[in-house]
mmCIF file of C-alpha atoms in Angstrom:
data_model
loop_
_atom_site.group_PDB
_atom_site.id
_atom_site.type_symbol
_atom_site.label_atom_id
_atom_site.label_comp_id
_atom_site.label_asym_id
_atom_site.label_seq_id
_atom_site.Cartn_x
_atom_site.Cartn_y
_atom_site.Cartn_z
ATOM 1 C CA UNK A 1 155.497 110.064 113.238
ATOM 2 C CA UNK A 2 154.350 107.897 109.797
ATOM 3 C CA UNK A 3 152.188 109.201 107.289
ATOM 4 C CA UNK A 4 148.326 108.614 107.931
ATOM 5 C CA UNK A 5 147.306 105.431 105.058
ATOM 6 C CA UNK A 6 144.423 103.603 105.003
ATOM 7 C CA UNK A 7 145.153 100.173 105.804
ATOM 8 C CA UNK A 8 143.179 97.079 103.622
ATOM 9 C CA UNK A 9 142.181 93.964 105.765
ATOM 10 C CA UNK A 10 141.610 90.806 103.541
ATOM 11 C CA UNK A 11 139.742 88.593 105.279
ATOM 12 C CA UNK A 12 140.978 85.026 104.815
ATOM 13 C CA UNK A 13 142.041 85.353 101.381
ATOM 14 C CA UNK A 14 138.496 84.100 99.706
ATOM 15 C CA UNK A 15 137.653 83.175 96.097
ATOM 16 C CA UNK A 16 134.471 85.044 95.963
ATOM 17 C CA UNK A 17 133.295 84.046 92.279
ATOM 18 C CA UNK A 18 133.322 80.634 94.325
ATOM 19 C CA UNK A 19 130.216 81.517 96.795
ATOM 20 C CA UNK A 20 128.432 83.536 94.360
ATOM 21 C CA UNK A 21 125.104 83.350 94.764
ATOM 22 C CA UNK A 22 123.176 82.035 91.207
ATOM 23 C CA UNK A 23 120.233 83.474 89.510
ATOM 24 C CA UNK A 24 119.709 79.423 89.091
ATOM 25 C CA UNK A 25 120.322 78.695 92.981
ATOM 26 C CA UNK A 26 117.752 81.351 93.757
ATOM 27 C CA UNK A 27 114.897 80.101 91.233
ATOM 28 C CA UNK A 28 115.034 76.420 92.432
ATOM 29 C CA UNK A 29 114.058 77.930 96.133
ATOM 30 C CA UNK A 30 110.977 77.584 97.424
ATOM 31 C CA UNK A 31 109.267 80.684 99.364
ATOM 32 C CA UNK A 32 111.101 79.318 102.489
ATOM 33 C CA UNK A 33 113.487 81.338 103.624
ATOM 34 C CA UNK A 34 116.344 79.528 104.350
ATOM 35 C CA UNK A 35 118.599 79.185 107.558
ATOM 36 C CA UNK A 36 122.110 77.626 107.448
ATOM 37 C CA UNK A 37 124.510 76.999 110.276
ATOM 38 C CA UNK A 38 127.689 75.177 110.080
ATOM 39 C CA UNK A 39 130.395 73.754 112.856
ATOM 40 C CA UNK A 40 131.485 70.838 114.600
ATOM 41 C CA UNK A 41 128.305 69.601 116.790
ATOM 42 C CA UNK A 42 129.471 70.610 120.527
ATOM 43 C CA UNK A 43 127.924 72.867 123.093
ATOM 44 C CA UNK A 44 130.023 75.629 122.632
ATOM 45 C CA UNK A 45 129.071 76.488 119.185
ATOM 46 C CA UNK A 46 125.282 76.949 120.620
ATOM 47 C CA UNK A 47 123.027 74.716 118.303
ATOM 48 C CA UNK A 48 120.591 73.602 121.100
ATOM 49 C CA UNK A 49 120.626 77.622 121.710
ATOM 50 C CA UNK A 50 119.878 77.803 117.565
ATOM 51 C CA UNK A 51 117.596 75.112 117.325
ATOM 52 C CA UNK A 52 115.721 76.257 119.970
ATOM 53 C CA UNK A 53 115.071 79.931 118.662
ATOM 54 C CA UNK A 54 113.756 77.803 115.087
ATOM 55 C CA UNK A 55 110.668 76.220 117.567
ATOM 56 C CA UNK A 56 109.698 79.680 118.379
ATOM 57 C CA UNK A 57 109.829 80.549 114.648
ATOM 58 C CA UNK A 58 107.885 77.782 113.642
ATOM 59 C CA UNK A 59 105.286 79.327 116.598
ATOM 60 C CA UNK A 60 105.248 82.517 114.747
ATOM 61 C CA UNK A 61 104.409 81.427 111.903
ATOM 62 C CA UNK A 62 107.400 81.930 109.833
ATOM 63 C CA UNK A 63 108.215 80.130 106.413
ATOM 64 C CA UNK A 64 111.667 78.071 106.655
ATOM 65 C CA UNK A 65 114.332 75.921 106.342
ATOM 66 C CA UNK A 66 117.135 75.491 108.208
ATOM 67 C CA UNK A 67 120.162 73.221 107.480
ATOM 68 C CA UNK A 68 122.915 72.036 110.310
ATOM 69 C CA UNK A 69 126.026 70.654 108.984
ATOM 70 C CA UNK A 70 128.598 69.418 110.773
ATOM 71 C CA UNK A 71 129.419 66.263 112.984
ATOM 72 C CA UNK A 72 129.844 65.582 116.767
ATOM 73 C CA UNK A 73 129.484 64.464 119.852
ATOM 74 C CA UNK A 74 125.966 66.267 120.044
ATOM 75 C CA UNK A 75 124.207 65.318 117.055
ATOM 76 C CA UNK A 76 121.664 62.734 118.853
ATOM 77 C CA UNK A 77 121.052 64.953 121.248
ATOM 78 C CA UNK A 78 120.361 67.698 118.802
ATOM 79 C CA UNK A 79 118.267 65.618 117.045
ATOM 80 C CA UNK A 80 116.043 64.767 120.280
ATOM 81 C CA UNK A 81 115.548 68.151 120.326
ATOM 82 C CA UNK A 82 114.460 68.686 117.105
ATOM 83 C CA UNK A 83 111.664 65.957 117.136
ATOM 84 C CA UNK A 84 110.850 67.481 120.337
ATOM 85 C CA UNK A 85 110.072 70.584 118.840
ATOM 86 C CA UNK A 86 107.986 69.224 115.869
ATOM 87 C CA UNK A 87 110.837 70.619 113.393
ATOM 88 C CA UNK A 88 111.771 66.746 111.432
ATOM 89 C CA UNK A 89 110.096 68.835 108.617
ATOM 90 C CA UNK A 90 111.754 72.967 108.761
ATOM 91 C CA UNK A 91 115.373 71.212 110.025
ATOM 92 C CA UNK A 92 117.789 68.846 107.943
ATOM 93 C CA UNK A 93 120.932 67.573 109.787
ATOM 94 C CA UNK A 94 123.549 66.499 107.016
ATOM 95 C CA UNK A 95 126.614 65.096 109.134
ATOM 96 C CA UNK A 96 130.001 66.411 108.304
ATOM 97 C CA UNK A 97 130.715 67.518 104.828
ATOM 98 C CA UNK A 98 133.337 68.956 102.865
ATOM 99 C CA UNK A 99 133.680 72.081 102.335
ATOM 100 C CA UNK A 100 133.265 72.056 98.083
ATOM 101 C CA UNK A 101 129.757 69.670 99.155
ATOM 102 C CA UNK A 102 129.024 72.874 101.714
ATOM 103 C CA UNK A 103 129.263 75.494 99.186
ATOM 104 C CA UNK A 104 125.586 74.931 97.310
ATOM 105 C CA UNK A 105 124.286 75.584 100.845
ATOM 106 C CA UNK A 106 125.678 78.198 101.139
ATOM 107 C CA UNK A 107 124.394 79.665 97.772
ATOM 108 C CA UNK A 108 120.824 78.989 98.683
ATOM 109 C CA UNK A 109 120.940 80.095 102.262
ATOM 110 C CA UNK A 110 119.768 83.571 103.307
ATOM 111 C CA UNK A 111 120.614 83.473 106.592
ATOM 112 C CA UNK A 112 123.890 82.229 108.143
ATOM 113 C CA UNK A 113 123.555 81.525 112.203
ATOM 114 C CA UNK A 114 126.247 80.515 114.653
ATOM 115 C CA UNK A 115 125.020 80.624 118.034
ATOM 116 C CA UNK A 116 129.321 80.434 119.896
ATOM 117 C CA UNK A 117 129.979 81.334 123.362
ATOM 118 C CA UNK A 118 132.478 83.053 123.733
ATOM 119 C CA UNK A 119 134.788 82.002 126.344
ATOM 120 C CA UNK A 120 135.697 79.597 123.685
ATOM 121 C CA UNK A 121 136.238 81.253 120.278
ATOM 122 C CA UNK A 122 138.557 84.040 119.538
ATOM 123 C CA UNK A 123 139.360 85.262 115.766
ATOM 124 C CA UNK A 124 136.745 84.959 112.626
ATOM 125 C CA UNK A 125 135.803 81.896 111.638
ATOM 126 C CA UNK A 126 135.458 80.884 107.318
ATOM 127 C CA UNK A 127 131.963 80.723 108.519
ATOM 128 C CA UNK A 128 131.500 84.213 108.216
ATOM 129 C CA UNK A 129 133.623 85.099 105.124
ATOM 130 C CA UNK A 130 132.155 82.448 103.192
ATOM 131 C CA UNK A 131 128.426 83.545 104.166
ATOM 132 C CA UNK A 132 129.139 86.880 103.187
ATOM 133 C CA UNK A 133 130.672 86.062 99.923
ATOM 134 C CA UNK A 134 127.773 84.246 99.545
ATOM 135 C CA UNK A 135 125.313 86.932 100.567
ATOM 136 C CA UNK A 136 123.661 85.913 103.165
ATOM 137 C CA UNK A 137 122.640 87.663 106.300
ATOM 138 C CA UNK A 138 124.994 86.789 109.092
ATOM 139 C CA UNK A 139 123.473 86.403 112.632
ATOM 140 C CA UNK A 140 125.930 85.951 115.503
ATOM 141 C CA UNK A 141 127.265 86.817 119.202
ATOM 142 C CA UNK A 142 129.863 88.704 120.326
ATOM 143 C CA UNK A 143 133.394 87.033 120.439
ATOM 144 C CA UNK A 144 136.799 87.549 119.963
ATOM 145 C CA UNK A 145 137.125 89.696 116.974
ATOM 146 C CA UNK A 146 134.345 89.270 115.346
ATOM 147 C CA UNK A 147 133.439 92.695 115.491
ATOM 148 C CA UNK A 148 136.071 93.634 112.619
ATOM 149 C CA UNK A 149 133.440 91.829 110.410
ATOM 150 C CA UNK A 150 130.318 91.974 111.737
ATOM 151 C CA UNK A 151 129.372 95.660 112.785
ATOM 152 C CA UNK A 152 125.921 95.038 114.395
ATOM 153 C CA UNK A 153 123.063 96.474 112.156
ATOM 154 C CA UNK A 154 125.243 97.030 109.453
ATOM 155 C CA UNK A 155 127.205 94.038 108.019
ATOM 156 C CA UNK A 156 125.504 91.665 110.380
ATOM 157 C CA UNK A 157 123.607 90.952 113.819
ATOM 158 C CA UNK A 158 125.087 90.605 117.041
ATOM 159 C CA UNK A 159 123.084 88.587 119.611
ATOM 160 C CA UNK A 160 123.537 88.042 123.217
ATOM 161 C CA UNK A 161 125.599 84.312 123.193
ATOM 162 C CA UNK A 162 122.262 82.441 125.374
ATOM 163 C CA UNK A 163 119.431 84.646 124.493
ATOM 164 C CA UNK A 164 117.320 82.302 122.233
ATOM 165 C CA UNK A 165 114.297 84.787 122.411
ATOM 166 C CA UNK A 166 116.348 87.557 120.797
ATOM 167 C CA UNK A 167 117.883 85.058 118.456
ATOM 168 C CA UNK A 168 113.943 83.848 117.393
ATOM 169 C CA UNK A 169 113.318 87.548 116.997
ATOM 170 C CA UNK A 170 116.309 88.400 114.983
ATOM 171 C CA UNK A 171 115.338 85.847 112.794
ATOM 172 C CA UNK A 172 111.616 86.593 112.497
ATOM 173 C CA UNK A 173 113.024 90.280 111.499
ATOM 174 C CA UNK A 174 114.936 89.088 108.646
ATOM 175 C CA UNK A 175 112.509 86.374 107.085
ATOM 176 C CA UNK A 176 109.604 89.214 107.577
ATOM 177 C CA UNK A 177 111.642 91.978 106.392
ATOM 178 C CA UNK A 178 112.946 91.615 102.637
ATOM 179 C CA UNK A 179 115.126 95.069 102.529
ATOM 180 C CA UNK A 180 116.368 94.906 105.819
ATOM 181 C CA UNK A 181 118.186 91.201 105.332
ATOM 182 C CA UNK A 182 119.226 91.915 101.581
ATOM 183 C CA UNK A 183 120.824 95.403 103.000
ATOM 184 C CA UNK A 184 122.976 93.464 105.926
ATOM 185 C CA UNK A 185 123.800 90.606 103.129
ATOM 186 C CA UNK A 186 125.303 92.931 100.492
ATOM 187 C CA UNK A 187 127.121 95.378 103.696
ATOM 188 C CA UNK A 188 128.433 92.256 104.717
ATOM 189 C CA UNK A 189 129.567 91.157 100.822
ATOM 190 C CA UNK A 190 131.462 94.067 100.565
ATOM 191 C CA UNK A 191 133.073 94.404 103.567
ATOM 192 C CA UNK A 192 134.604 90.905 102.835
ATOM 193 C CA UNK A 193 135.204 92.015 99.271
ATOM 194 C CA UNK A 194 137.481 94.972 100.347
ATOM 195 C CA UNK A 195 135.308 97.825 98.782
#
């Protein structure tokens, strides 16, 4: 047989001095904690799921922003359910941007959400590699193999792909609970950074 080696995944190839988070990009926050999910505005990438779960953080009482960016076929509808909800102002729907335009959000976000069901993603989306490299908590479900990134409780969260009252709870745990979201983020960073 061949020699036992350790084997080094790089994820994507990623500049991370790109997404590095800023002392700057931190002090210009306000006490919001703040949400971020990105992806092309159909049902399969669970946003009504997401935006959902941010009503019943509003009803706990949590502190936050969250940003949507991306364009599609869904984005009136996701914006009737947003004014619905009362959220016009704890949500901000940009439209599609590029991905240089995308990377400030990403700096100030400390949360990264995507909500995808599964029978339609496979692989590891950017998403995830950029969030990381930008140090933010990553909350997501189960799919293809995601798992090679995001170990649940350790580099990430793993939700159930529908579930929005876990998903309102998962969040509630990480704006609530400082060490337990910084822990996850910086798991997470070096996971993608190879260490």
């Amino acid at each position: 047989g061949y020699p036992q080696k350790n084997i080094l995944v790089i994820y994507h190839g990623i500049d991370l001095e790109k997404f590095a988070r800023t002392n700057k990009a931190r002090a210009e926050q306000s006490e919001a904690i703040e949400i971020l999910s990105v992806g092309t505005l159909q049902w399969h990438k669970g946003f009504e799921h997401f935006i959902k779960a941010l009503g019943k953080l509003k009803e706990k009482g949590v502190l936050f922003h969250a940003t949507i960016i991306g364009g599609g076929p869904l984005s009136e509808d996701l914006q009737k359910h947003i004014r619905l909800l009362k959220l016009e102002s704890m949500v901000t729907m940009t439209g599609p941007l590029k991905q240089e335009q995308v990377i400030p959000y990403y700096k100030r976000a400390h949360i990264k959400v995507l909500m995808a069901q599964p029978e339609w993603h496979w692989g590891i989306p950017n998403v995830f590699i950029e969030a990381l490299a930008a140090k933010a908590a990553v909350v997501t479900t189960k799919f293809g193999s995601v798992e090679e990134l995001i170990e649940h409780g350790i580099t990430g969260v793993i939700v159930p792909p529908k579930d929005v009252q876990t998903l309102a709870d998962t969040l509630e745990k990480l704006c609530r609970d400082e060490p337990f979201r910084v822990g996850l983020a910086e798991q997470g960073y070096q996971r993608v950074a190879g260490n």
